[in-house]
CSV table of C-alpha atoms in Angstrom, one decimal:
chain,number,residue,atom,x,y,z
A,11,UNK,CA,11.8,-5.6,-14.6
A,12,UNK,CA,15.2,-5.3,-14.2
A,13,UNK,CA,17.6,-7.3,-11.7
A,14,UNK,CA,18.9,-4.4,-10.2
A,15,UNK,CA,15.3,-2.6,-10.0
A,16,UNK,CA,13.9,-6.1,-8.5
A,17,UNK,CA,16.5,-5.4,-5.8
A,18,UNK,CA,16.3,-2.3,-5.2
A,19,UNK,CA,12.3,-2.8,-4.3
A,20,UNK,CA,12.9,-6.0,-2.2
A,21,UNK,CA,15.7,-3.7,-0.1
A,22,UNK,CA,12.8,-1.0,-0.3
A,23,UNK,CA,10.4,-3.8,0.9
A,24,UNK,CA,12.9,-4.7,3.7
A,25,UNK,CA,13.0,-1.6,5.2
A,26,UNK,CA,9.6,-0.6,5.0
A,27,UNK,CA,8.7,-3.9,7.4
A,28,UNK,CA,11.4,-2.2,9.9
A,29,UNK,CA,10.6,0.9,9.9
A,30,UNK,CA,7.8,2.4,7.7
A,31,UNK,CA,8.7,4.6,5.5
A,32,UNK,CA,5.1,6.3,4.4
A,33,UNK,CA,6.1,9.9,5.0
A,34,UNK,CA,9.7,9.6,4.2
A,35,UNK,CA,10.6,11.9,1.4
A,36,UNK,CA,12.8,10.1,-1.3
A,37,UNK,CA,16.0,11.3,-0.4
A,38,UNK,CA,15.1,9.6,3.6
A,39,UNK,CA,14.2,6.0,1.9
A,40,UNK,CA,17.5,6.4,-0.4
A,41,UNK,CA,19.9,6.7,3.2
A,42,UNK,CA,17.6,4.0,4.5
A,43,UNK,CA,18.0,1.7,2.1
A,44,UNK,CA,22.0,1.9,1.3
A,45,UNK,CA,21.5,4.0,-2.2
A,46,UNK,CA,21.0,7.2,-3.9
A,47,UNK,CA,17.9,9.4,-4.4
A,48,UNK,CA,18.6,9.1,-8.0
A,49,UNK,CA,18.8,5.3,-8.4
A,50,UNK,CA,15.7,5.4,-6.5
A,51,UNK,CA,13.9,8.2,-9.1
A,52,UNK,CA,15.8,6.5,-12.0
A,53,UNK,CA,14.2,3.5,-11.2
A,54,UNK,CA,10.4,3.7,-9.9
A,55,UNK,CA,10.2,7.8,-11.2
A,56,UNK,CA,8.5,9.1,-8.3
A,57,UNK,CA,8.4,8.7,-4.7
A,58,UNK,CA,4.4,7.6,-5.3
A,59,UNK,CA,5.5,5.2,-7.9
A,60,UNK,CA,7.8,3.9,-5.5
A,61,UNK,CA,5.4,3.4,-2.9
A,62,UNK,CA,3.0,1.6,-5.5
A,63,UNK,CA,5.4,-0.7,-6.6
A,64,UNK,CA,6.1,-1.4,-3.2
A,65,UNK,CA,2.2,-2.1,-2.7
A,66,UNK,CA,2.1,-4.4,-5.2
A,67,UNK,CA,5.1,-6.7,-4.1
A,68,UNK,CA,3.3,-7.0,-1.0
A,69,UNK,CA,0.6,-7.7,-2.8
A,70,UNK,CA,2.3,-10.5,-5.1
A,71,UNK,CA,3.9,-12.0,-2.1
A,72,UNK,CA,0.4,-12.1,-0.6
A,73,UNK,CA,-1.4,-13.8,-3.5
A,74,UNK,CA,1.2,-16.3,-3.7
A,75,UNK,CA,1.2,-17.5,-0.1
A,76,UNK,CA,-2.5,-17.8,-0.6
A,77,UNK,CA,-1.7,-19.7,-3.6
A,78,UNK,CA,0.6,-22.6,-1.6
A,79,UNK,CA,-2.0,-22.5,1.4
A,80,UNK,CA,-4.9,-23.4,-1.1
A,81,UNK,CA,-2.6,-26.2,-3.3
A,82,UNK,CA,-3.7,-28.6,-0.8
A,83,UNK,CA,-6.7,-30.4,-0.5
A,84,UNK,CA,-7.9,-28.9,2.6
A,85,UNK,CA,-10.5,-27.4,4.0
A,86,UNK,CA,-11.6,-24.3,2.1
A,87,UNK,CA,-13.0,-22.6,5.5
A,88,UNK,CA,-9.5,-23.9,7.2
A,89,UNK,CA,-7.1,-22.1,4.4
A,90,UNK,CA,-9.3,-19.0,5.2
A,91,UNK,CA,-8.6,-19.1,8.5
A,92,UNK,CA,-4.7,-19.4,8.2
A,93,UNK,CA,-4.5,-17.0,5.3
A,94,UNK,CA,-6.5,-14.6,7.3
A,95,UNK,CA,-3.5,-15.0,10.3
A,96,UNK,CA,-1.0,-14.4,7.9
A,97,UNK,CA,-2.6,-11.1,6.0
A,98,UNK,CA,-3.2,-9.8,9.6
A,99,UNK,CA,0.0,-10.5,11.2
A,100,UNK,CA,1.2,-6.8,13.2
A,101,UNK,CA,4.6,-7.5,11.2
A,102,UNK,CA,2.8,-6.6,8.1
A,103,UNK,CA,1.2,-3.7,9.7
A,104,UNK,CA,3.3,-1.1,8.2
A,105,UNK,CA,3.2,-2.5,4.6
A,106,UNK,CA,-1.0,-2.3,4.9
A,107,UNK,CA,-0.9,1.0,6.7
A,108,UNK,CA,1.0,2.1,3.1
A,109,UNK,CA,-2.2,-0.1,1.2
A,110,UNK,CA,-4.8,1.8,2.7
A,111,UNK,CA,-2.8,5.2,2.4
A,112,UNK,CA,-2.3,4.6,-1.3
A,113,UNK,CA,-6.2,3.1,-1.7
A,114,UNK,CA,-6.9,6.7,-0.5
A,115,UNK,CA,-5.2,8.1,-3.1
A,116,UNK,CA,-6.4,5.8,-5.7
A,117,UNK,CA,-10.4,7.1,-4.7
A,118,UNK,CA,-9.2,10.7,-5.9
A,119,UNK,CA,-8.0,8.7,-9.3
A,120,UNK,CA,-4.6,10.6,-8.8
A,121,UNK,CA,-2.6,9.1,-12.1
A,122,UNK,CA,0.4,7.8,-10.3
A,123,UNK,CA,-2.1,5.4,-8.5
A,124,UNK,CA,-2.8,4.0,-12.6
A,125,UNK,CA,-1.6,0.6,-11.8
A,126,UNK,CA,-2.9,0.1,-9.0
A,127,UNK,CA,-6.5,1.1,-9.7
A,128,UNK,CA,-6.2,-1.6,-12.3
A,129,UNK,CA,-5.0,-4.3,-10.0
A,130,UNK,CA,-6.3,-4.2,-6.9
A,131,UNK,CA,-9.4,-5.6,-7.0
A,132,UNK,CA,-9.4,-7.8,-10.5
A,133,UNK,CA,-5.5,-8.9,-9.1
A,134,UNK,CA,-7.9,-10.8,-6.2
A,135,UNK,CA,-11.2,-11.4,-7.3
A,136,UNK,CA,-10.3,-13.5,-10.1
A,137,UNK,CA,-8.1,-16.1,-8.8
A,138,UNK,CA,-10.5,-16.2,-5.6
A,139,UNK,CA,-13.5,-17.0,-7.8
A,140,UNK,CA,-11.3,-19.2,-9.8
A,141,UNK,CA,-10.5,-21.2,-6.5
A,142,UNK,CA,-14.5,-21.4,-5.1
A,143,UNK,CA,-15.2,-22.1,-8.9
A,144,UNK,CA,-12.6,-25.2,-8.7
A,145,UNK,CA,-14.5,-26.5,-5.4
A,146,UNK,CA,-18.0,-26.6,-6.5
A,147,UNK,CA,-19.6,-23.4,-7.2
A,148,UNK,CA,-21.5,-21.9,-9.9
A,149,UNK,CA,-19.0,-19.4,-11.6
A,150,UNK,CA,-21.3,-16.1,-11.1
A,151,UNK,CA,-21.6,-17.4,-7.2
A,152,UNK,CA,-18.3,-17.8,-6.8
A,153,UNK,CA,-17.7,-14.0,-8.4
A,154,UNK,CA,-20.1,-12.8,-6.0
A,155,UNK,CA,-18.4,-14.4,-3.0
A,156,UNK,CA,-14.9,-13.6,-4.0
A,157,UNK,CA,-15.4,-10.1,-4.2
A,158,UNK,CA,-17.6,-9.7,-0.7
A,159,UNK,CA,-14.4,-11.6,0.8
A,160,UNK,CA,-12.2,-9.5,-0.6
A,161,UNK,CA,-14.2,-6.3,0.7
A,162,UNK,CA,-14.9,-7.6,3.9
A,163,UNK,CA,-11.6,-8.8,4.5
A,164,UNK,CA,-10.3,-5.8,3.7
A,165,UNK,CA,-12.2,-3.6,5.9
A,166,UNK,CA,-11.6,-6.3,8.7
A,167,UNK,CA,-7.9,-5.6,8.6
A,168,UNK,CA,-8.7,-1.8,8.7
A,169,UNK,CA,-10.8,-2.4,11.6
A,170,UNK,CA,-7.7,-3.9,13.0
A,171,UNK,CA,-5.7,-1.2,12.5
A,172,UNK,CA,-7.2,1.3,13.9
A,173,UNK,CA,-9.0,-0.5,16.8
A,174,UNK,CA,-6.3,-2.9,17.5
A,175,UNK,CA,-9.3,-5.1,18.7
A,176,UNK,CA,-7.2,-8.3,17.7
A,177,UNK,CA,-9.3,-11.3,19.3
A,178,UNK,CA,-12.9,-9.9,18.6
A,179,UNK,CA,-12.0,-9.4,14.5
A,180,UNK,CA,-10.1,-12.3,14.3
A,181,UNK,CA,-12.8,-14.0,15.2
A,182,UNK,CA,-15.3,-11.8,12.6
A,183,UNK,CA,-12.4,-13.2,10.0
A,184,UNK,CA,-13.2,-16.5,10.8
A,185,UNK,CA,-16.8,-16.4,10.5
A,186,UNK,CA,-16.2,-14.7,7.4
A,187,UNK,CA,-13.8,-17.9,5.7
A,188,UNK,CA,-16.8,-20.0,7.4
A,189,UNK,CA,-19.9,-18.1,5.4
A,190,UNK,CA,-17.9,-17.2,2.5
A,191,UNK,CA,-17.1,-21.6,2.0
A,192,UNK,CA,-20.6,-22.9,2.8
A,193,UNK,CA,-22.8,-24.5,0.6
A,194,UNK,CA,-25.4,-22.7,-1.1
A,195,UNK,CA,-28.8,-23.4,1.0
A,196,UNK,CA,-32.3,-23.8,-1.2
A,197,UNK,CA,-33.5,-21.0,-1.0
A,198,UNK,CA,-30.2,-19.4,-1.8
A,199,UNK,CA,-29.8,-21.0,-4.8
A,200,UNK,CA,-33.3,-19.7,-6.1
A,201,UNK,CA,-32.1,-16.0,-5.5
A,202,UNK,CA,-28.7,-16.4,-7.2
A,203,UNK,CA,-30.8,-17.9,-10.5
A,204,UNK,CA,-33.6,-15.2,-10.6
């Protein structure tokens, strides 16, 4: 990726945390962001492919703050906890309004949704399993808990933002770092080997 496309995107990125920008045509996010409709198009190609690239450096800078919170030592169910806070911060709000809007379009498989049909589940579930793997559990265990976090998390933050019920699903978010970062009981781990 170029310098001046890399940017571009963070000014993109910028303005879309003030503003929003989900039903802005191309031309609108150009004025926002200090440049021209074409450097916009000549860079990304569509206003779709802008927004996905967009999505995805949210989703980058995500991954990486989770990555800093877990480089420590502490507890797993604590780092759940704090990263939960920071995916579900209201500042983000407009940058996982644009997620769920381009999920949508991803379910009808449109093409310029490509990339991110690849990445956003395997871009998470991976490196979460990785991380439950690297504190004790049995790889296919730790598959199977990354990717019900990673679900349920997700529609936690949708429940968010369209209830704006803030205290009763932040604390469903902590219940969910809690379960998802306890020890596998007996009888548990008889049904995970059958």
């Amino acid at each position: 990726m170029s310098a001046a496309r890399e940017a571009l995107l963070d000014r993109c990125l910028a303005y879309l945390q003030e503003t929003g920008f989900s039903d802005l045509s191309v031309r609108e996010i150009a004025a926002g962001v200090g440049t021209s409709h074409r450097m916009l198009i000549y860079h990304f190609g569509t206003r779709e492919q802008l927004l996905v690239a967009v999505v995805e450096r949210v989703e980058a800078i995500q991954r990486a703050a989770l990555a800093d919170l877990v480089s420590s030592d502490g507890d797993l169910a604590e780092v759940g906890r704090q990263f939960w806070r920071r995916v579900s911060d209201p500042a983000l709000a407009p940058a996982t309004r644009l997620f769920f809007e381009i999920y949508s379009h991803a379910l009808y498989r449109r093409r310029w949704t490509d990339s991110f049909r690849d990445a956003v589940v395997a871009a998470w579930a991976e490196p979460l399993a990785e991380l439950l793997v690297q504190r004790g559990l049995d790889p296919a265990e730790a598959r199977r808990r990354a990717r019900l976090g990673l679900a349920a998390a997700r529609g936690l933050i949708l429940d968010l933002l369209v209830t704006g019920e803030r205290e009763i699903v932040d604390a469903a978010g902590d219940l969910l770092s809690e379960l998802l970062t306890q020890p596998l009981t007996a009888t548990a781990r008889v049904l995970v080997a059958e």
